[in-house]
PDB file of C-alpha atoms in Angstrom:
ATOM      1  CA  UNK A   1       4.911   4.839  23.876  1.00  0.00           C
ATOM      2  CA  UNK A   2       7.346   2.018  24.365  1.00  0.00           C
ATOM      3  CA  UNK A   3       6.634   0.503  20.971  1.00  0.00           C
ATOM      4  CA  UNK A   4       7.361   3.823  19.226  1.00  0.00           C
ATOM      5  CA  UNK A   5      10.700   4.026  21.035  1.00  0.00           C
ATOM      6  CA  UNK A   6      11.527   0.425  20.098  1.00  0.00           C
ATOM      7  CA  UNK A   7      10.691   1.021  16.434  1.00  0.00           C
ATOM      8  CA  UNK A   8      12.609   4.299  16.376  1.00  0.00           C
ATOM      9  CA  UNK A   9      15.599   2.574  17.979  1.00  0.00           C
ATOM     10  CA  UNK A  10      15.525  -0.218  15.409  1.00  0.00           C
ATOM     11  CA  UNK A  11      15.300   2.257  12.540  1.00  0.00           C
ATOM     12  CA  UNK A  12      18.115   4.287  14.045  1.00  0.00           C
ATOM     13  CA  UNK A  13      20.294   1.165  14.193  1.00  0.00           C
ATOM     14  CA  UNK A  14      19.507   0.337  10.559  1.00  0.00           C
ATOM     15  CA  UNK A  15      20.500   3.851   9.465  1.00  0.00           C
ATOM     16  CA  UNK A  16      23.647   3.693  11.610  1.00  0.00           C
ATOM     17  CA  UNK A  17      24.600   0.408   9.968  1.00  0.00           C
ATOM     18  CA  UNK A  18      23.976   1.838   6.498  1.00  0.00           C
ATOM     19  CA  UNK A  19      26.099   4.908   7.384  1.00  0.00           C
ATOM     20  CA  UNK A  20      28.876   2.560   8.542  1.00  0.00           C
ATOM     21  CA  UNK A  21      28.731   0.934   5.092  1.00  0.00           C
ATOM     22  CA  UNK A  22      29.104   4.330   3.410  1.00  0.00           C
ATOM     23  CA  UNK A  23      25.505   5.292   2.664  1.00  0.00           C
ATOM     24  CA  UNK A  24      25.304   9.062   3.192  1.00  0.00           C
ATOM     25  CA  UNK A  25      22.542   9.255   5.823  1.00  0.00           C
ATOM     26  CA  UNK A  26      22.602  11.986   8.426  1.00  0.00           C
ATOM     27  CA  UNK A  27      23.336  10.836  11.969  1.00  0.00           C
ATOM     28  CA  UNK A  28      20.041  10.694  13.876  1.00  0.00           C
ATOM     29  CA  UNK A  29      19.123   9.846  17.391  1.00  0.00           C
ATOM     30  CA  UNK A  30      16.173   7.495  17.868  1.00  0.00           C
ATOM     31  CA  UNK A  31      14.164  10.356  19.413  1.00  0.00           C
ATOM     32  CA  UNK A  32      14.589  12.330  16.157  1.00  0.00           C
ATOM     33  CA  UNK A  33      12.618   9.659  14.306  1.00  0.00           C
ATOM     34  CA  UNK A  34       9.503   9.879  16.492  1.00  0.00           C
ATOM     35  CA  UNK A  35       7.083  12.523  15.303  1.00  0.00           C
ATOM     36  CA  UNK A  36       3.722  12.848  16.993  1.00  0.00           C
ATOM     37  CA  UNK A  37       0.817  12.120  14.684  1.00  0.00           C
ATOM     38  CA  UNK A  38      -2.284  14.251  15.124  1.00  0.00           C
ATOM     39  CA  UNK A  39      -5.139  12.061  16.374  1.00  0.00           C
ATOM     40  CA  UNK A  40      -7.356  12.985  13.410  1.00  0.00           C
ATOM     41  CA  UNK A  41      -4.665  11.949  10.941  1.00  0.00           C
ATOM     42  CA  UNK A  42      -4.009   8.732  12.869  1.00  0.00           C
ATOM     43  CA  UNK A  43      -7.702   7.905  12.532  1.00  0.00           C
ATOM     44  CA  UNK A  44      -7.513   8.417   8.762  1.00  0.00           C
ATOM     45  CA  UNK A  45      -4.402   6.217   8.590  1.00  0.00           C
ATOM     46  CA  UNK A  46      -6.160   3.516  10.608  1.00  0.00           C
ATOM     47  CA  UNK A  47      -9.233   3.600   8.352  1.00  0.00           C
ATOM     48  CA  UNK A  48      -7.110   3.497   5.179  1.00  0.00           C
ATOM     49  CA  UNK A  49      -5.039   0.646   6.616  1.00  0.00           C
ATOM     50  CA  UNK A  50      -8.156  -1.317   7.521  1.00  0.00           C
ATOM     51  CA  UNK A  51      -9.617  -0.758   4.053  1.00  0.00           C
ATOM     52  CA  UNK A  52      -6.423  -1.903   2.338  1.00  0.00           C
ATOM     53  CA  UNK A  53      -6.216  -4.900   4.674  1.00  0.00           C
ATOM     54  CA  UNK A  54      -9.657  -5.898   3.441  1.00  0.00           C
ATOM     55  CA  UNK A  55      -8.929  -5.272  -0.223  1.00  0.00           C
ATOM     56  CA  UNK A  56     -10.865  -8.415  -1.177  1.00  0.00           C
ATOM     57  CA  UNK A  57     -14.035  -6.504  -0.242  1.00  0.00           C
ATOM     58  CA  UNK A  58     -13.244  -3.880  -2.914  1.00  0.00           C
ATOM     59  CA  UNK A  59     -13.468  -0.903  -0.543  1.00  0.00           C
ATOM     60  CA  UNK A  60     -14.507   2.366  -2.112  1.00  0.00           C
ATOM     61  CA  UNK A  61     -14.680   5.994  -1.123  1.00  0.00           C
ATOM     62  CA  UNK A  62     -18.138   5.394   0.353  1.00  0.00           C
ATOM     63  CA  UNK A  63     -16.620   2.918   2.813  1.00  0.00           C
ATOM     64  CA  UNK A  64     -14.145   5.562   3.947  1.00  0.00           C
ATOM     65  CA  UNK A  65     -16.927   8.137   4.251  1.00  0.00           C
ATOM     66  CA  UNK A  66     -18.887   5.814   6.504  1.00  0.00           C
ATOM     67  CA  UNK A  67     -15.893   4.785   8.604  1.00  0.00           C
ATOM     68  CA  UNK A  68     -14.759   8.384   9.131  1.00  0.00           C
ATOM     69  CA  UNK A  69     -18.224   9.910   9.314  1.00  0.00           C
ATOM     70  CA  UNK A  70     -17.361  12.662   6.854  1.00  0.00           C
ATOM     71  CA  UNK A  71     -18.335  13.743   3.345  1.00  0.00           C
ATOM     72  CA  UNK A  72     -16.737  12.517   0.140  1.00  0.00           C
ATOM     73  CA  UNK A  73     -15.013  15.872  -0.279  1.00  0.00           C
ATOM     74  CA  UNK A  74     -13.605  15.685   3.261  1.00  0.00           C
ATOM     75  CA  UNK A  75     -12.373  12.124   2.656  1.00  0.00           C
ATOM     76  CA  UNK A  76     -10.477  13.382  -0.381  1.00  0.00           C
ATOM     77  CA  UNK A  77      -8.933  16.183   1.642  1.00  0.00           C
ATOM     78  CA  UNK A  78      -7.953  13.885   4.517  1.00  0.00           C
ATOM     79  CA  UNK A  79      -6.433  11.295   2.169  1.00  0.00           C
ATOM     80  CA  UNK A  80      -4.473  14.065   0.454  1.00  0.00           C
ATOM     81  CA  UNK A  81      -3.178  15.288   3.832  1.00  0.00           C
ATOM     82  CA  UNK A  82      -2.157  11.766   4.813  1.00  0.00           C
ATOM     83  CA  UNK A  83      -0.466  11.103   1.471  1.00  0.00           C
ATOM     84  CA  UNK A  84       1.391  14.425   1.530  1.00  0.00           C
ATOM     85  CA  UNK A  85       2.653  13.956   5.050  1.00  0.00           C
ATOM     86  CA  UNK A  86       3.828  10.375   4.605  1.00  0.00           C
ATOM     87  CA  UNK A  87       4.709  10.197   0.898  1.00  0.00           C
ATOM     88  CA  UNK A  88       2.196   7.455   0.248  1.00  0.00           C
ATOM     89  CA  UNK A  89       1.791   5.590  -3.013  1.00  0.00           C
ATOM     90  CA  UNK A  90      -0.831   7.871  -4.512  1.00  0.00           C
ATOM     91  CA  UNK A  91      -2.395  11.169  -3.557  1.00  0.00           C
ATOM     92  CA  UNK A  92      -6.003   9.986  -3.611  1.00  0.00           C
ATOM     93  CA  UNK A  93      -7.921   6.949  -2.398  1.00  0.00           C
ATOM     94  CA  UNK A  94      -8.547   5.369  -5.787  1.00  0.00           C
ATOM     95  CA  UNK A  95      -4.878   5.549  -6.781  1.00  0.00           C
ATOM     96  CA  UNK A  96      -3.737   4.145  -3.423  1.00  0.00           C
ATOM     97  CA  UNK A  97      -6.268   1.329  -3.586  1.00  0.00           C
ATOM     98  CA  UNK A  98      -5.542   0.431  -7.190  1.00  0.00           C
ATOM     99  CA  UNK A  99      -1.777   0.436  -6.691  1.00  0.00           C
ATOM    100  CA  UNK A 100      -2.216  -1.712  -3.571  1.00  0.00           C
ATOM    101  CA  UNK A 101      -4.315  -4.132  -5.593  1.00  0.00           C
ATOM    102  CA  UNK A 102      -1.699  -4.399  -8.333  1.00  0.00           C
ATOM    103  CA  UNK A 103       1.198  -4.835  -5.905  1.00  0.00           C
ATOM    104  CA  UNK A 104      -0.690  -7.415  -3.835  1.00  0.00           C
ATOM    105  CA  UNK A 105      -1.792  -9.296  -6.912  1.00  0.00           C
ATOM    106  CA  UNK A 106       1.744  -9.369  -8.307  1.00  0.00           C
ATOM    107  CA  UNK A 107       2.864 -11.054  -5.107  1.00  0.00           C
ATOM    108  CA  UNK A 108      -0.043 -13.489  -5.264  1.00  0.00           C
ATOM    109  CA  UNK A 109       0.589 -14.272  -8.929  1.00  0.00           C
ATOM    110  CA  UNK A 110       4.134 -15.309  -8.016  1.00  0.00           C
ATOM    111  CA  UNK A 111       2.726 -18.505  -6.503  1.00  0.00           C
ATOM    112  CA  UNK A 112       3.045 -21.292  -9.077  1.00  0.00           C
ATOM    113  CA  UNK A 113      -0.544 -22.470  -8.517  1.00  0.00           C
ATOM    114  CA  UNK A 114      -2.102 -18.994  -8.627  1.00  0.00           C
ATOM    115  CA  UNK A 115      -5.184 -18.768 -10.780  1.00  0.00           C
ATOM    116  CA  UNK A 116      -6.157 -15.436 -12.291  1.00  0.00           C
ATOM    117  CA  UNK A 117      -9.768 -15.780 -11.109  1.00  0.00           C
ATOM    118  CA  UNK A 118      -8.748 -16.516  -7.507  1.00  0.00           C
ATOM    119  CA  UNK A 119      -6.257 -13.675  -7.286  1.00  0.00           C
ATOM    120  CA  UNK A 120      -8.735 -11.284  -8.903  1.00  0.00           C
ATOM    121  CA  UNK A 121     -11.267 -12.078  -6.183  1.00  0.00           C
ATOM    122  CA  UNK A 122      -8.641 -11.897  -3.434  1.00  0.00           C
ATOM    123  CA  UNK A 123      -7.712  -8.330  -4.349  1.00  0.00           C
ATOM    124  CA  UNK A 124     -11.251  -7.132  -4.912  1.00  0.00           C
ATOM    125  CA  UNK A 125     -11.810  -7.255  -8.651  1.00  0.00           C
ATOM    126  CA  UNK A 126     -15.286  -8.242  -9.757  1.00  0.00           C
ATOM    127  CA  UNK A 127     -13.949 -10.532 -12.472  1.00  0.00           C
ATOM    128  CA  UNK A 128     -10.824 -11.895 -14.087  1.00  0.00           C
ATOM    129  CA  UNK A 129     -11.497  -9.525 -16.998  1.00  0.00           C
ATOM    130  CA  UNK A 130     -11.448  -6.506 -14.671  1.00  0.00           C
ATOM    131  CA  UNK A 131      -8.214  -7.811 -13.169  1.00  0.00           C
ATOM    132  CA  UNK A 132      -6.594  -8.187 -16.592  1.00  0.00           C
ATOM    133  CA  UNK A 133      -7.829  -4.721 -17.559  1.00  0.00           C
ATOM    134  CA  UNK A 134      -6.164  -3.265 -14.438  1.00  0.00           C
ATOM    135  CA  UNK A 135      -2.870  -4.836 -15.494  1.00  0.00           C
ATOM    136  CA  UNK A 136      -3.231  -3.355 -18.992  1.00  0.00           C
ATOM    137  CA  UNK A 137      -3.959   0.050 -17.422  1.00  0.00           C
ATOM    138  CA  UNK A 138      -0.755  -0.342 -15.378  1.00  0.00           C
ATOM    139  CA  UNK A 139       1.187  -1.264 -18.560  1.00  0.00           C
ATOM    140  CA  UNK A 140       1.829  -4.773 -17.239  1.00  0.00           C
ATOM    141  CA  UNK A 141       1.565  -8.053 -19.104  1.00  0.00           C
ATOM    142  CA  UNK A 142      -1.421 -10.237 -18.313  1.00  0.00           C
ATOM    143  CA  UNK A 143      -1.518 -11.813 -14.840  1.00  0.00           C
ATOM    144  CA  UNK A 144      -0.987 -15.267 -16.337  1.00  0.00           C
ATOM    145  CA  UNK A 145       2.063 -14.001 -18.232  1.00  0.00           C
ATOM    146  CA  UNK A 146       3.456 -12.566 -15.013  1.00  0.00           C
ATOM    147  CA  UNK A 147       3.108 -15.936 -13.287  1.00  0.00           C
ATOM    148  CA  UNK A 148       4.708 -17.799 -16.206  1.00  0.00           C
ATOM    149  CA  UNK A 149       7.618 -15.359 -16.344  1.00  0.00           C
ATOM    150  CA  UNK A 150       8.190 -15.672 -12.607  1.00  0.00           C
ATOM    151  CA  UNK A 151       8.060 -19.467 -12.919  1.00  0.00           C
ATOM    152  CA  UNK A 152      10.678 -19.230 -15.660  1.00  0.00           C
ATOM    153  CA  UNK A 153      12.960 -17.190 -13.391  1.00  0.00           C
ATOM    154  CA  UNK A 154      12.863 -19.741 -10.551  1.00  0.00           C
TER     155      UNK A 154
END
């Protein structure tokens, strides 16, 4: 498609520029960067993307099962295939979702007026306590501490 060619061309130009600055990337043609995606895997990617785009709804494996029309076991297999092929941030749905929540919430907490309760709801946690627990699990300081530290760095 035209959009694939445009994206590949842009990526090719970025790599060419980085090579010109001394970064040791191989020389690629734009066509080398376009790899056909099997339709079944594209469907999984679309469903995962839609779920992560609606993170405030706290999507779970059941949501993926329903969207894909497959069993829980098959969802796990498909997510693993997707993650392996594209080097995604996590090899299973729960890890991907939870890391997306943390990354999204870190961005949200960078706003000076961010409230823990509001950000927790925006990224799909049932409560501020669950949100704070997720940060502890990720070995991060509390969300409020993150916001204060970012404010200090401004």
